[in-house]
Tab-separated table of C-alpha atoms and ligand atoms in Angstrom:
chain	number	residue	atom	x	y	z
A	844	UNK	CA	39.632	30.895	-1.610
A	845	UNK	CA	39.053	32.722	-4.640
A	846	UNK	CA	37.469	31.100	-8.064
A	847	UNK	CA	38.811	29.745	-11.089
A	848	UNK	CA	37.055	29.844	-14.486
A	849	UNK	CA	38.344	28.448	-17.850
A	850	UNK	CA	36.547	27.234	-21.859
A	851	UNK	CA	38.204	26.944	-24.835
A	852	UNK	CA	35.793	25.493	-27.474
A	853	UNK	CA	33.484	26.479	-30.446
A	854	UNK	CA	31.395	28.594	-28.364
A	855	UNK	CA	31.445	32.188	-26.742
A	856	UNK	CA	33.883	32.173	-24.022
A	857	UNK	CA	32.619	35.013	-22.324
A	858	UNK	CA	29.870	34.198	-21.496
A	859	UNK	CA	30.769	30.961	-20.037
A	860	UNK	CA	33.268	32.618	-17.928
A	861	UNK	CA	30.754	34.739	-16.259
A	862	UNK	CA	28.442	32.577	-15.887
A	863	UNK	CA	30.678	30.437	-13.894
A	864	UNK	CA	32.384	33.079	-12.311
A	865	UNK	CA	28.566	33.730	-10.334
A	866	UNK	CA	28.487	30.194	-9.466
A	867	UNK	CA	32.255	30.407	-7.721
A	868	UNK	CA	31.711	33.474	-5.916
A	869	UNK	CA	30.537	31.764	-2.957
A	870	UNK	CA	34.075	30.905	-2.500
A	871	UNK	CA	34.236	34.653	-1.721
A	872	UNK	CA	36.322	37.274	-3.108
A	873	UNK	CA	37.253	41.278	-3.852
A	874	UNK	CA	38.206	41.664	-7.146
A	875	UNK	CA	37.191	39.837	-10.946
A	876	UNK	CA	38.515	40.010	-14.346
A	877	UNK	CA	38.681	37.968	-17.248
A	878	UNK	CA	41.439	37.380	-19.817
A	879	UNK	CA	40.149	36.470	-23.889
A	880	UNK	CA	42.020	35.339	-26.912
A	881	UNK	CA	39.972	37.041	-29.668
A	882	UNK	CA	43.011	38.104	-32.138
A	883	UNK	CA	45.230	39.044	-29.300
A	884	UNK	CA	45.099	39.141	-25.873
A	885	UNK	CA	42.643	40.990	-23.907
A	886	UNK	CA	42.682	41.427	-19.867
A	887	UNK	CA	39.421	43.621	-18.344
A	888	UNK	CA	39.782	43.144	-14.275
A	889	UNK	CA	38.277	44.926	-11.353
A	890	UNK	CA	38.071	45.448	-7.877
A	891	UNK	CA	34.246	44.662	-6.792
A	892	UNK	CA	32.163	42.361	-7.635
A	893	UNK	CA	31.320	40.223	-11.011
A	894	UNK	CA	28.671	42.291	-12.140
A	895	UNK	CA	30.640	45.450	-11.912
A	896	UNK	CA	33.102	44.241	-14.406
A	897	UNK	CA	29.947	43.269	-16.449
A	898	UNK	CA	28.529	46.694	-16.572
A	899	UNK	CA	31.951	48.195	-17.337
A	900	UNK	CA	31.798	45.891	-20.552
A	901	UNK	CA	28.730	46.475	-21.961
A	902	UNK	CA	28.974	47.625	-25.487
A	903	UNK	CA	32.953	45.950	-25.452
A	904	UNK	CA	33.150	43.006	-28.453
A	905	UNK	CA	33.879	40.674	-26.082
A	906	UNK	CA	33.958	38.064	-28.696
A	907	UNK	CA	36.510	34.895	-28.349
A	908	UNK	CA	36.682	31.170	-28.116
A	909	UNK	CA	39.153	30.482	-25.639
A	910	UNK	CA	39.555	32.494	-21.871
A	911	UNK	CA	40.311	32.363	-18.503
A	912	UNK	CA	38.428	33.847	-15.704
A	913	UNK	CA	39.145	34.741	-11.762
A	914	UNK	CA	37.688	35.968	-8.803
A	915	UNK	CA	40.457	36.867	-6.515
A	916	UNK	CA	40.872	36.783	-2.675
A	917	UNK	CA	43.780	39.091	-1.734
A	918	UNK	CA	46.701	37.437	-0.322
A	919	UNK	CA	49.649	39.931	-1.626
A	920	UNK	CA	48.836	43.270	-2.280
A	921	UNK	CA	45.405	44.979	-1.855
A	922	UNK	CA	42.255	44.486	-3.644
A	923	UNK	CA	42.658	46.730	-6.526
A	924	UNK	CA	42.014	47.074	-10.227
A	925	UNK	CA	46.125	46.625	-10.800
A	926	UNK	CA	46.177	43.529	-8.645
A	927	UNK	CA	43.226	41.684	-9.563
A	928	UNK	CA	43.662	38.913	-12.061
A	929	UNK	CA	44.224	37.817	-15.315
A	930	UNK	CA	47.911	39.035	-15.038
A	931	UNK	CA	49.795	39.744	-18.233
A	932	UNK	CA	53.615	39.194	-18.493
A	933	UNK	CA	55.960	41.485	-19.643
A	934	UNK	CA	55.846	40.833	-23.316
A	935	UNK	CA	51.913	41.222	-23.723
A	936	UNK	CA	51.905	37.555	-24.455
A	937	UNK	CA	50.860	35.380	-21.466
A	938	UNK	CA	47.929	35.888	-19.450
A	939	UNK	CA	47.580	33.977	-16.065
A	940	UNK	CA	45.441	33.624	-13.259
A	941	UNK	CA	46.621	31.654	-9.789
A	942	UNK	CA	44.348	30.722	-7.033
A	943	UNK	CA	46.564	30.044	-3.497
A	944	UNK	CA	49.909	31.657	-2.312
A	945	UNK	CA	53.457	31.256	-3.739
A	946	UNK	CA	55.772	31.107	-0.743
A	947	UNK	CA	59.039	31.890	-2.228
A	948	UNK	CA	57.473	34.336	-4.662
A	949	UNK	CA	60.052	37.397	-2.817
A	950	UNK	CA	63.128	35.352	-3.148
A	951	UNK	CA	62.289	35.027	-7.971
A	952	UNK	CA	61.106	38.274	-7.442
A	953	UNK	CA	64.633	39.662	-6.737
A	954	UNK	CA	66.104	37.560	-9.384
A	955	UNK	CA	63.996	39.072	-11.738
A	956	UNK	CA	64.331	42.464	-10.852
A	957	UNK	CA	67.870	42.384	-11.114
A	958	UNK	CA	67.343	40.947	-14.369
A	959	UNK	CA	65.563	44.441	-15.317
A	960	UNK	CA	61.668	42.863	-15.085
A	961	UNK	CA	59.415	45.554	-13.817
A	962	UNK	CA	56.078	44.684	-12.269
A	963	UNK	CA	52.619	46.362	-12.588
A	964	UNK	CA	50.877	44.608	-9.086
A	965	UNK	CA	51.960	43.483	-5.785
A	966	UNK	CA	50.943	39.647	-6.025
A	967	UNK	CA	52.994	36.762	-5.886
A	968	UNK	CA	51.191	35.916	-9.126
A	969	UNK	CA	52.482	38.480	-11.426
A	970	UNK	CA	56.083	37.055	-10.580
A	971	UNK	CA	55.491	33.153	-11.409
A	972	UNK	CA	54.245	34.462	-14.736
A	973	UNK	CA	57.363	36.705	-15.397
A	974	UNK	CA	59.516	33.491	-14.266
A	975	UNK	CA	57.662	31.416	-16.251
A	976	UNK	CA	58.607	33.565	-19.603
A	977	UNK	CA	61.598	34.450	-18.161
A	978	UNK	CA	62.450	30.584	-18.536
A	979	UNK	CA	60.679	30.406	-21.805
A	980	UNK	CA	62.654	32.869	-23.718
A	981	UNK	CA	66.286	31.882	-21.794
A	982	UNK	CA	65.708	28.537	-22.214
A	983	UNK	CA	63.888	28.581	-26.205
A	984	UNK	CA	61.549	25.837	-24.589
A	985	UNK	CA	57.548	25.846	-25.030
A	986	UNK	CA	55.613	27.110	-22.692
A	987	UNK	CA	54.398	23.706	-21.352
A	988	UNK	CA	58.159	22.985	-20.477
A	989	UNK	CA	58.887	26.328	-19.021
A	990	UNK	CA	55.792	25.975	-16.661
A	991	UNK	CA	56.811	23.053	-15.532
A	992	UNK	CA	60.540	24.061	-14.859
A	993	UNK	CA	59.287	27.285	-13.215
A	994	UNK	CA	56.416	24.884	-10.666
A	995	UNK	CA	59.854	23.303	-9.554
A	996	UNK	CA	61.452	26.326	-8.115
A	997	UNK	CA	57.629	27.429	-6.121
A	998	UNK	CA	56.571	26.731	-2.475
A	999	UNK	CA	53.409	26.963	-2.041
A	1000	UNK	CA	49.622	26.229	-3.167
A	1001	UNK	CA	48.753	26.846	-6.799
A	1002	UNK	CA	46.295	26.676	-9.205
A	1003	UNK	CA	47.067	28.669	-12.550
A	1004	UNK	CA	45.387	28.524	-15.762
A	1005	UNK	CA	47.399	30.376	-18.435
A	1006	UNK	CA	47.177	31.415	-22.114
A	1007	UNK	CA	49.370	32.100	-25.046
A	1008	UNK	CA	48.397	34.777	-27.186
A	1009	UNK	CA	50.521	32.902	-30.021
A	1010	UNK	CA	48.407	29.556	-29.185
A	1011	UNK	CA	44.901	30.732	-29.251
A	1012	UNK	CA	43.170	27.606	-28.400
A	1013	UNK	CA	45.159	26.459	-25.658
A	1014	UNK	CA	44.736	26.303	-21.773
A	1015	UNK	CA	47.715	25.543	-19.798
A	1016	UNK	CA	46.656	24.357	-16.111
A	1017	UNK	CA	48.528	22.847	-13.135
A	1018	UNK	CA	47.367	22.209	-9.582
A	1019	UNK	CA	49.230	22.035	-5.963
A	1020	UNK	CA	47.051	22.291	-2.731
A	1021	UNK	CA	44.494	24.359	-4.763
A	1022	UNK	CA	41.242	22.643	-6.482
A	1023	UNK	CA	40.914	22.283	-10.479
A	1024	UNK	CA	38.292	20.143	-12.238
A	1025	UNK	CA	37.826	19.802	-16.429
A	1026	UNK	CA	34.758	19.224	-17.724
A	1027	UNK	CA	35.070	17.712	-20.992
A	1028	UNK	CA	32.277	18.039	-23.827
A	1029	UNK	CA	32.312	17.665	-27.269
A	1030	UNK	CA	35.031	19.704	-29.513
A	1031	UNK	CA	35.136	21.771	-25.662
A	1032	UNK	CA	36.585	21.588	-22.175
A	1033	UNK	CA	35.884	23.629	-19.306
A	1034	UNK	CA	37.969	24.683	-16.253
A	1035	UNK	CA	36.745	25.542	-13.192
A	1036	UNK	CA	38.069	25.471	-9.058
A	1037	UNK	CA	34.341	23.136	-8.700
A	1038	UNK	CA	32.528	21.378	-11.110
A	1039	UNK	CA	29.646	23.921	-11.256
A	1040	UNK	CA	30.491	26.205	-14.137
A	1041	UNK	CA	30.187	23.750	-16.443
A	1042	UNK	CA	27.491	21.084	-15.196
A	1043	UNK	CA	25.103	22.759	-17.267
A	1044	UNK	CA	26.995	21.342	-20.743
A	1045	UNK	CA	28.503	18.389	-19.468
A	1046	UNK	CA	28.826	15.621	-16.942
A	1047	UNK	CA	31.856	14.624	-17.899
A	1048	UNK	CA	34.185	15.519	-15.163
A	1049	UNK	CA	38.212	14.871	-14.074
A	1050	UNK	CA	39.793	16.101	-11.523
A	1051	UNK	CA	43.255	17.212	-12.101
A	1052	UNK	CA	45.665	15.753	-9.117
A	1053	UNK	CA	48.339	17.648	-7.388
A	1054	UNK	CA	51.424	18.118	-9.429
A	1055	UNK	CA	49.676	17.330	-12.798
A	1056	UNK	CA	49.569	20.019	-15.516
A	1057	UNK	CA	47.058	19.856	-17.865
A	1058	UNK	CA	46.974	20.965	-21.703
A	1059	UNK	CA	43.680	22.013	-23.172
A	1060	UNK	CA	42.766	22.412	-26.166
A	1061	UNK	CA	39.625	22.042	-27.550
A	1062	UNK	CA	39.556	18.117	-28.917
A	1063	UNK	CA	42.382	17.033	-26.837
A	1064	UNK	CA	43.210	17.023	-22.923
A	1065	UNK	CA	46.503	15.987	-21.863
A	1066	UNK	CA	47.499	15.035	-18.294
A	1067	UNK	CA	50.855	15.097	-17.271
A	1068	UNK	CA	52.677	14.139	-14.093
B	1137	LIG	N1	48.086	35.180	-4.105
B	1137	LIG	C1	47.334	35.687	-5.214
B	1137	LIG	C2	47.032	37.162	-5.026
B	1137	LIG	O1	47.105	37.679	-3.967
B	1137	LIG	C3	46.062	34.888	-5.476
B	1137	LIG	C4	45.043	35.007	-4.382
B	1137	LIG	C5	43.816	34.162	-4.646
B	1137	LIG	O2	43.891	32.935	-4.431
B	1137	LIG	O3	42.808	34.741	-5.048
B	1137	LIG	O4	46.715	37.843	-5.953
């Protein structure tokens, strides 16, 4: 089981992240990265553990108020700086991490492939997020509704937090089989796979049911079945 970190709020997301990245790695894991909206999208990930990618980003203006964070625990393709998580899709846009396994993952793959996609890791991950613009752009939907259309098609266990470059303060989360808890504070949410990355600024906690995606921005949370 690998962790899942998420804030988008008035405050520094990066440290957050890390913070609650630490508290997750119990879970276990081989790899660690972080994905920040701090005008445009940036990705830093690593095989190794949390405080390598730290050190590596000393001196980096890490600055942002929304991001995702992920400690992964290989399930297709090595641990590896290419595989580890936040992936980005092929426009640049969307970043997304995914804690679990997506079954069918080979079967989209090939569709998208033959479609001309090229992918930069071996996970299972990197091709729900391709899918998922895939049916954004074909379909001139939001993302929300693309996401959703896309969860349809997987087998599997899934939790994926994902972010627009184009819609800086927003977290887009959904659940199946994997764990995903919100913390909600004041002008601020939280994400995290337990509630311990964000006890510290809040005890306000839900936790997000299978099948439910969750929109987060920071004064509003939407559940959806
Ligand atoms: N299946 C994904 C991968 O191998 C996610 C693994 C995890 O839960 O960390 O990259």
């Amino acid at each position: 089981m690998c962790g899942i970190v998420g804030y988008t709020g008035p405050k520094e997301a990066y440290p957050i992240i890390i913070t609650g990245l630490k508290r997750l790695e119990y879970r276990g894991y081989d790899s660690t990265g972080v994905a920040l909206l701090n005008s445009g999208l940036k990705v830093y990930k690593k095989k190794g553990r949390v405080a390598d990618l730290e050190e590596t980003l000393v001196g980096v203006n890490l600055h942002a108020n929304t991001g995702i964070g992920h400690t992964r625990w290989a399930t297709h393709g090595e641990p590896s700086d290419r595989n580890a998580h936040p992936h980005t899709s092929a426009s640049g846009k969307l970043a997304m991490i995914h804690n679990g396994i997506i079954e069918n993952y080979a079967q989209i793959k090939k569709e998208l492939v033959n479609k001309g996609y090229t992918f930069t890791s071996d996970t299972d991950t990197e091709v729900l997020l391709n899918f998922i613009e895939d049916i954004r752009s074909n379909n001139n939907c939001d993302l929300e509704e693309a996401v959703r259309v896309a969860l349809k098609r997987i087998t599997g266990a899934y939790c994926i937090l994902l972010i627009d470059e184009d819609d800086p303060e927003t977290i887009i989360a959904a659940r199946k089989g994997s764990p995903l808890v919100i913390g909600v504070g004041k002008g601020e949410h939280f994400l995290g796979s337990d509630a311990s990355p964000m006890l510290e600024y809040t005890k306000e906690v839900v936790y997000v049911n299978d099948y439910e995606l969750a929109i987060v921005k920071p004064n509003e949370l939407i559940l959806k079945n």
